[in-house]
C-alpha cells in the first residue's frame, strides 16, 4: 500500500521553492479561513499543563460535548485521531468483502478498504452531470457489495447528495444489510446543512455510520480530531476494542469540548461561507478558459478547458498553491480543487488565475 | 480483542470518588514529576496557530531533530502517535507468526501481536530472581519464534537487561533472522543510560527495532509522541505506507523539536532521578510488610506480603492512586507499581503506606 498525495502539503512545496511556508497562499487545503477559534486559544493558555496526564482513555467529557452538540446518545459515538482514524477503524471492524466508493472521492477510503482486504468497486461520477450521482445509482449496485461509502458533500467535487435521495439510498441499504458510511466532514459548510445531514437517522438505522471532523470547520487540521456516530453499538465495541489507546491528544479533546459550544465562531463561519462561496464561484465562472462546477461545500472544482497550461506551476510562481486532482480516479491533470478563503484572497486568486490565462 | 487497564486513568477514579481529578495524587502513571518543560510551553504560546495547517506528512523537522539528538540517520526513523502507534505499526508490518514477550511486561505488545495474528509465547520472569531474566533465557527460545519484544527497563518491574547480556541476545537474533524489538521508553531514566541503550547497534543490525517515547521523560503523555528506529529501511517503507496520515499532531511535532534540545530540563531530570530513586526505594524498603524490587527506571514494583489488605482502596481514601498489577500475566493482586515523584510527595506516600499497614 502506498501513501497518497493530499492538499495542504505546504512543507514540501516551500522546501522545493526555497521559501518559508508562511509565504505560500494555500488554496489546496479546505480549511475555514477564520482560523483557529479564539475560544480554543484561550482555553489552551489556561489548561496548557493538561498534557502532563494521559488523556482520558474513555474521552468522557469530549464524548458528552459531541453528544450534546448533535443531540445523540453518548454510546453512539467513537472519537479518533482525525476522521481518518475513525474511517480506518470502522472499516477494519466491518471487514467488508466488497465495497463501493465514488470516483472521484477522498482517497483514504480506498487505502483503508485495501488495508482491510476489501475489494473495491467504483461508481463513476459523470463530468457531464457535474459529478453528481445519477438516478440510476441504486440500480448499478452489484449484489455482493456489503459496504457503500459516500462523502457528502463529496471531496473533491463539492457536490451534494440531497437528503431525499440519500434517504432512498439509506432505505435500500438497511433493507439489504448493506453498511452505509457517510462522511459528512464538510456538511457543516452546506447551506441548510441541518436539513441535509443524515444524523437524525442514526438512531433507527443500524447500518448507518456517519463520520465527522472538527478539522475543517474549526480550522484545526494540525490538532487531529474526528468522530464517528452509529447506533450499531456492537460494532462500536469492536472498534474501541481494536483501537490503540489515547490516539486523541489532550489538547484535541479540550478543543472538541470548547469549539462545539463556540456559537459566535459557528455563526461567523456561516455568514462567511454563504457570502464567499457565491462570490468566488461567480468570479471563477467569469474566466472562460475553465469550467467550474457549482459548489456546495467550502471548495470548488474546476476543469481547465485547454490542456497543458501548467496552471499549478504558474500559480505557484505567484505563491498560490492549488490542489491538482490528477491522482483521483476518474479525474485527470486538467482538474483542480481550490478552497474558498477570505474575500480578499479569493479576489487575489481570481486575478492571478486570469493573469496565467491571458498574459501570454 | 479487549482494551486493557493502564496506569494514569485519573478520570474514572475521580468520577467514582466524586472528586476533581486534581485532588488525586497520581503515583500510577510513570511520568517525570518536573512537569511539562517550560521550553515547550514558551514555544506553544509563540506558535499556537500552527494547527491551522495540516502537519507535515513527512514530519521532516521532527525527524531531523530526533536524528540529531541520537546521532542516527534520518532514514532510520519513523514517528507515531505515542510509542503505541509505532509498536502497532511495526508489528503489523513484520507480520510475525509466533512472538516471544516477557511476563509481566507492557500489555499493549500482546494486544498488537494478537491484532496482527501472531501467536504469543511468554518467558516467565521469576519473582525469586527479582523478575530479572535468567542466564537460560536464550536456551528457552523455541525454534519457531520470529519476533522477540523486550521492554528495557521492563514495565512494570523496573528491571534492566544490561548491555552485555542484551548484546548476546542481539547477536543470537541477528544470526537466526529473529526480529528483536526493544522498547526503551524508560531508558532515559536509567543511570548511565548511554552505556545501556542499544541505539549504537541500530546501524549494523537489520533485525533490531528500538522504540522511544517523549511521553515519560518529558512529561508529555497527553500530547502523544513516540518514534521507532531501525536500519531495516525496507520495513520502514512498509510501515509508512500502511500508516494513516498525520497521526502526530502539530503541537506534538513542535514539542519533539523543542524538548530534545532542552539540556537544562534533561540535566535537572537526571539529578532528580538519581537522588529520589534511591531515597524512595530505601523508604519503601523500610516497610516490612512489603517486598520491594530494586528499581532501575522511574517506578518501583512492590509485593504486599500479607494478602487482602485492600492497599489500593485505602490509599485512595488518602487521595493516593497506585497501579494494581493484577491484570499482568505472571503477577497478581498482591503486586503494585508506584511512580517515583518529588521528594515531598514520595515521603507523603511512604507515610500514608505506613499508616495503611500499621494503623489498624
Short mmCIF file of C-alpha atoms in Angstrom, two decimals, chain A residues 43-336:
data_model
loop_
_atom_site.label_atom_id
_atom_site.label_comp_id
_atom_site.label_asym_id
_atom_site.label_seq_id
_atom_site.Cartn_x
_atom_site.Cartn_y
_atom_site.Cartn_z
CA UNK A 43 -8.69 27.54 26.85
CA UNK A 44 -5.28 26.28 25.71
CA UNK A 45 -3.44 29.07 27.54
CA UNK A 46 -5.40 28.26 30.68
CA UNK A 47 -5.01 24.49 30.51
CA UNK A 48 -1.59 24.17 28.93
CA UNK A 49 -0.43 21.64 31.50
CA UNK A 50 -3.19 19.08 30.94
CA UNK A 51 -0.75 17.14 28.78
CA UNK A 52 1.18 16.13 31.90
CA UNK A 53 -1.53 13.48 32.31
CA UNK A 54 -2.54 10.76 29.87
CA UNK A 55 -5.75 11.60 28.03
CA UNK A 56 -8.91 10.05 29.47
CA UNK A 57 -8.98 6.66 27.70
CA UNK A 58 -12.78 6.90 27.60
CA UNK A 59 -12.78 10.56 26.39
CA UNK A 60 -15.87 11.08 28.50
CA UNK A 61 -16.00 14.89 28.57
CA UNK A 62 -15.35 15.08 24.82
CA UNK A 63 -17.97 12.44 24.06
CA UNK A 64 -20.50 14.28 26.21
CA UNK A 65 -19.80 17.52 24.35
CA UNK A 66 -20.32 15.82 20.98
CA UNK A 67 -23.49 14.09 22.18
CA UNK A 68 -24.91 17.37 23.46
CA UNK A 69 -23.98 19.22 20.27
CA UNK A 70 -25.76 16.74 18.00
CA UNK A 71 -28.44 15.62 20.43
CA UNK A 72 -27.44 11.95 20.14
CA UNK A 73 -26.71 9.24 22.71
CA UNK A 74 -23.16 9.15 24.07
CA UNK A 75 -22.99 5.43 23.45
CA UNK A 76 -23.32 6.02 19.70
CA UNK A 77 -20.03 7.95 19.49
CA UNK A 78 -16.40 6.99 18.90
CA UNK A 79 -13.62 9.59 18.69
CA UNK A 80 -10.40 9.40 16.72
CA UNK A 81 -7.17 10.97 15.51
CA UNK A 82 -8.92 12.94 12.77
CA UNK A 83 -11.76 11.49 10.72
CA UNK A 84 -9.14 9.24 9.16
CA UNK A 85 -8.65 7.05 12.24
CA UNK A 86 -12.41 6.66 12.58
CA UNK A 87 -12.73 5.66 8.91
CA UNK A 88 -9.87 3.15 9.16
CA UNK A 89 -11.09 1.63 12.43
CA UNK A 90 -14.75 1.24 11.42
CA UNK A 91 -13.75 -0.32 8.10
CA UNK A 92 -11.33 -2.61 9.90
CA UNK A 93 -14.11 -3.74 12.26
CA UNK A 94 -16.71 -4.13 9.47
CA UNK A 95 -14.35 -6.33 7.41
CA UNK A 96 -16.26 -5.75 4.14
CA UNK A 97 -15.59 -8.22 1.32
CA UNK A 98 -16.53 -5.84 -1.48
CA UNK A 99 -17.16 -2.12 -1.14
CA UNK A 100 -18.48 0.61 -3.37
CA UNK A 101 -17.00 4.09 -3.46
CA UNK A 102 -17.45 7.05 -5.75
CA UNK A 103 -14.86 8.05 -8.33
CA UNK A 104 -13.57 10.61 -7.67
CA UNK A 105 -13.73 10.80 -3.89
CA UNK A 106 -11.48 11.19 -0.82
CA UNK A 107 -8.51 8.88 -1.37
CA UNK A 108 -8.16 7.41 2.11
CA UNK A 109 -11.33 5.28 1.76
CA UNK A 110 -9.66 3.10 -0.81
CA UNK A 111 -6.46 2.85 1.24
CA UNK A 112 -8.47 1.83 4.32
CA UNK A 113 -10.50 -0.70 2.29
CA UNK A 114 -7.42 -2.27 0.71
CA UNK A 115 -5.76 -2.47 4.11
CA UNK A 116 -8.82 -4.32 5.44
CA UNK A 117 -8.68 -6.71 2.48
CA UNK A 118 -11.83 -5.43 0.75
CA UNK A 119 -12.35 -5.44 -2.99
CA UNK A 120 -13.23 -2.00 -4.29
CA UNK A 121 -15.88 -1.17 -6.87
CA UNK A 122 -16.30 2.35 -8.25
CA UNK A 123 -19.37 4.30 -9.19
CA UNK A 124 -18.02 6.59 -11.90
CA UNK A 125 -19.41 10.09 -11.49
CA UNK A 126 -20.10 11.74 -14.83
CA UNK A 127 -18.50 15.02 -15.75
CA UNK A 128 -21.48 15.96 -17.92
CA UNK A 129 -23.66 15.51 -14.83
CA UNK A 130 -21.37 17.88 -12.87
CA UNK A 131 -20.13 14.80 -10.96
CA UNK A 132 -23.48 14.36 -9.24
CA UNK A 133 -24.74 10.83 -8.80
CA UNK A 134 -27.43 9.85 -11.30
CA UNK A 135 -30.90 8.42 -10.86
CA UNK A 136 -29.58 5.01 -11.84
CA UNK A 137 -27.22 4.84 -8.83
CA UNK A 138 -29.15 2.20 -6.87
CA UNK A 139 -29.63 0.04 -9.94
CA UNK A 140 -25.89 -0.16 -10.52
CA UNK A 141 -25.13 -1.62 -7.09
CA UNK A 142 -23.91 -5.18 -7.53
CA UNK A 143 -25.36 -7.89 -5.28
CA UNK A 144 -22.12 -8.67 -3.48
CA UNK A 145 -21.49 -5.12 -2.20
CA UNK A 146 -21.59 -5.06 1.60
CA UNK A 147 -20.35 -1.52 2.25
CA UNK A 148 -21.04 1.76 0.45
CA UNK A 149 -19.01 4.86 1.33
CA UNK A 150 -20.33 8.24 0.30
CA UNK A 151 -18.61 11.51 1.03
CA UNK A 152 -21.32 14.17 1.31
CA UNK A 153 -20.63 16.80 0.14
CA UNK A 154 -18.12 14.90 -1.93
CA UNK A 155 -14.43 15.71 -1.95
CA UNK A 156 -13.03 16.99 -4.36
CA UNK A 157 -16.18 17.70 -6.39
CA UNK A 158 -18.10 19.81 -3.81
CA UNK A 159 -21.34 18.11 -4.91
CA UNK A 160 -24.14 17.21 -2.50
CA UNK A 161 -26.47 14.24 -2.47
CA UNK A 162 -29.64 15.81 -1.08
CA UNK A 163 -31.48 14.22 1.81
CA UNK A 164 -34.39 12.98 -0.26
CA UNK A 165 -32.10 10.96 -2.48
CA UNK A 166 -29.87 9.92 0.40
CA UNK A 167 -32.89 8.64 2.30
CA UNK A 168 -33.67 6.28 -0.59
CA UNK A 169 -30.09 5.03 -0.51
CA UNK A 170 -30.31 4.53 3.25
CA UNK A 171 -33.56 2.55 2.96
CA UNK A 172 -32.05 0.44 0.20
CA UNK A 173 -29.01 -0.35 2.31
CA UNK A 174 -30.90 -1.05 5.53
CA UNK A 175 -33.24 -3.49 3.80
CA UNK A 176 -30.34 -5.40 2.25
CA UNK A 177 -27.96 -5.34 5.24
CA UNK A 178 -25.51 -3.15 3.33
CA UNK A 179 -23.43 -0.91 5.58
CA UNK A 180 -23.59 2.75 4.59
CA UNK A 181 -20.75 5.02 5.68
CA UNK A 182 -21.43 8.72 5.14
CA UNK A 183 -18.51 11.08 5.51
CA UNK A 184 -20.06 14.41 6.49
CA UNK A 185 -16.73 16.11 7.24
CA UNK A 186 -17.77 19.07 5.07
CA UNK A 187 -21.52 19.04 5.80
CA UNK A 188 -21.34 22.00 8.18
CA UNK A 189 -20.37 24.26 5.27
CA UNK A 190 -23.55 23.41 3.33
CA UNK A 191 -26.48 25.85 3.23
CA UNK A 192 -29.26 24.41 5.36
CA UNK A 193 -26.89 21.68 6.50
CA UNK A 194 -29.40 20.78 9.20
CA UNK A 195 -31.89 19.75 6.53
CA UNK A 196 -29.25 17.74 4.67
CA UNK A 197 -27.31 15.87 7.35
CA UNK A 198 -28.38 12.28 7.92
CA UNK A 199 -27.66 12.48 11.66
CA UNK A 200 -31.40 12.28 12.53
CA UNK A 201 -31.45 8.72 11.13
CA UNK A 202 -28.60 7.42 13.27
CA UNK A 203 -30.87 6.10 15.99
CA UNK A 204 -33.13 3.96 13.82
CA UNK A 205 -30.74 2.71 11.14
CA UNK A 206 -28.19 0.22 12.44
CA UNK A 207 -26.32 0.09 9.13
CA UNK A 208 -25.63 3.82 9.05
CA UNK A 209 -22.24 5.25 10.09
CA UNK A 210 -21.61 8.98 9.97
CA UNK A 211 -18.11 10.42 10.05
CA UNK A 212 -17.43 13.96 11.27
CA UNK A 213 -14.29 16.06 11.75
CA UNK A 214 -13.56 19.27 13.60
CA UNK A 215 -10.56 19.75 11.34
CA UNK A 216 -12.14 21.74 8.56
CA UNK A 217 -14.95 23.79 10.03
CA UNK A 218 -12.98 24.85 13.11
CA UNK A 219 -9.66 25.24 11.27
CA UNK A 220 -7.81 22.72 13.44
CA UNK A 221 -6.26 20.27 10.95
CA UNK A 222 -2.98 20.15 12.86
CA UNK A 223 -4.71 19.08 16.07
CA UNK A 224 -6.23 15.83 14.76
CA UNK A 225 -9.74 15.22 15.91
CA UNK A 226 -12.69 13.48 14.33
CA UNK A 227 -15.52 11.20 15.38
CA UNK A 228 -17.98 8.63 14.16
CA UNK A 229 -21.63 8.05 15.04
CA UNK A 230 -23.69 4.89 14.74
CA UNK A 231 -26.34 3.05 16.73
CA UNK A 232 -24.61 -0.23 15.85
CA UNK A 233 -23.13 -0.36 19.34
CA UNK A 234 -21.93 -3.95 18.89
CA UNK A 235 -19.66 -2.75 16.12
CA UNK A 236 -18.59 0.30 18.14
CA UNK A 237 -17.50 -2.03 20.94
CA UNK A 238 -15.33 -3.87 18.45
CA UNK A 239 -13.94 -0.60 17.09
CA UNK A 240 -12.99 0.52 20.59
CA UNK A 241 -11.55 -2.88 21.44
CA UNK A 242 -9.30 -2.89 18.38
CA UNK A 243 -8.03 0.67 18.76
CA UNK A 244 -4.73 1.81 20.11
CA UNK A 245 -5.26 3.70 23.37
CA UNK A 246 -5.07 7.52 23.67
CA UNK A 247 -4.99 8.35 19.95
CA UNK A 248 -6.72 11.70 20.57
CA UNK A 249 -4.31 14.03 22.31
CA UNK A 250 -5.44 16.07 25.33
CA UNK A 251 -5.40 19.42 23.53
CA UNK A 252 -7.57 17.99 20.76
CA UNK A 253 -10.01 16.62 23.33
CA UNK A 254 -10.09 20.04 25.00
CA UNK A 255 -10.71 21.71 21.63
CA UNK A 256 -13.67 19.45 20.99
CA UNK A 257 -15.22 20.39 24.30
CA UNK A 258 -14.72 24.11 23.65
CA UNK A 259 -15.33 24.82 19.98
CA UNK A 260 -18.59 22.90 19.63
CA UNK A 261 -20.02 25.45 22.05
CA UNK A 262 -18.47 28.46 20.32
CA UNK A 263 -21.68 29.75 18.75
CA UNK A 264 -20.13 33.07 17.74
CA UNK A 265 -17.46 31.33 15.65
CA UNK A 266 -20.01 28.99 14.15
CA UNK A 267 -22.31 31.88 13.20
CA UNK A 268 -19.46 33.97 11.75
CA UNK A 269 -18.34 30.99 9.68
CA UNK A 270 -21.81 30.51 8.25
CA UNK A 271 -22.01 34.18 7.28
CA UNK A 272 -18.60 33.91 5.62
CA UNK A 273 -19.37 30.77 3.60
CA UNK A 274 -22.79 31.94 2.44
CA UNK A 275 -21.29 35.15 1.10
CA UNK A 276 -17.92 33.99 -0.26
CA UNK A 277 -18.92 30.72 -1.91
CA UNK A 278 -21.24 32.51 -4.30
CA UNK A 279 -18.85 35.41 -4.83
CA UNK A 280 -15.81 33.22 -5.53
CA UNK A 281 -17.84 30.90 -7.76
CA UNK A 282 -19.06 33.81 -9.89
CA UNK A 283 -15.55 35.21 -10.13
CA UNK A 284 -14.15 31.90 -11.33
CA UNK A 285 -17.03 31.30 -13.73
CA UNK A 286 -16.21 34.54 -15.48
CA UNK A 287 -12.91 33.00 -16.60
CA UNK A 288 -13.90 31.31 -19.82
CA UNK A 289 -10.84 29.11 -20.07
CA UNK A 290 -12.11 26.93 -17.22
CA UNK A 291 -15.31 25.05 -16.44
CA UNK A 292 -16.40 25.50 -12.83
CA UNK A 293 -18.70 23.01 -11.07
CA UNK A 294 -21.29 24.69 -8.79
CA UNK A 295 -20.00 24.19 -5.23
CA UNK A 296 -21.93 23.11 -2.13
CA UNK A 297 -19.00 22.89 0.32
CA UNK A 298 -16.07 25.20 1.09
CA UNK A 299 -14.09 24.30 -2.02
CA UNK A 300 -14.57 24.42 -5.75
CA UNK A 301 -13.61 22.00 -8.51
CA UNK A 302 -12.77 23.35 -11.93
CA UNK A 303 -11.51 21.96 -15.22
CA UNK A 304 -9.05 23.72 -17.47
CA UNK A 305 -10.52 23.56 -20.96
CA UNK A 306 -7.22 23.80 -22.78
CA UNK A 307 -4.67 21.16 -21.77
CA UNK A 308 -1.07 21.75 -20.73
CA UNK A 309 -1.31 25.21 -19.30
CA UNK A 310 0.92 24.33 -16.30
CA UNK A 311 -1.62 26.18 -14.19
CA UNK A 312 -0.34 24.88 -10.88
CA UNK A 313 3.30 25.78 -11.50
CA UNK A 314 2.46 29.22 -12.83
CA UNK A 315 0.19 29.97 -9.88
CA UNK A 316 2.94 28.80 -7.54
CA UNK A 317 5.26 31.40 -9.03
CA UNK A 318 2.70 33.85 -7.70
CA UNK A 319 2.72 31.98 -4.33
CA UNK A 320 -0.74 30.41 -4.79
CA UNK A 321 -0.85 26.68 -4.05
CA UNK A 322 -3.79 24.72 -5.51
CA UNK A 323 -4.68 21.03 -5.45
CA UNK A 324 -4.10 19.18 -8.68
CA UNK A 325 -6.65 16.38 -8.99
CA UNK A 326 -4.52 14.20 -11.26
CA UNK A 327 -4.22 11.42 -8.66
CA UNK A 328 -8.00 10.94 -8.28
CA UNK A 329 -9.53 8.03 -10.20
CA UNK A 330 -11.83 9.35 -12.94
CA UNK A 331 -10.19 12.81 -12.98
CA UNK A 332 -7.03 13.91 -14.72
CA UNK A 333 -4.43 16.66 -14.78
CA UNK A 334 -6.92 19.18 -16.15
CA UNK A 335 -8.89 19.22 -12.87
CA UNK A 336 -8.04 21.37 -9.88
#
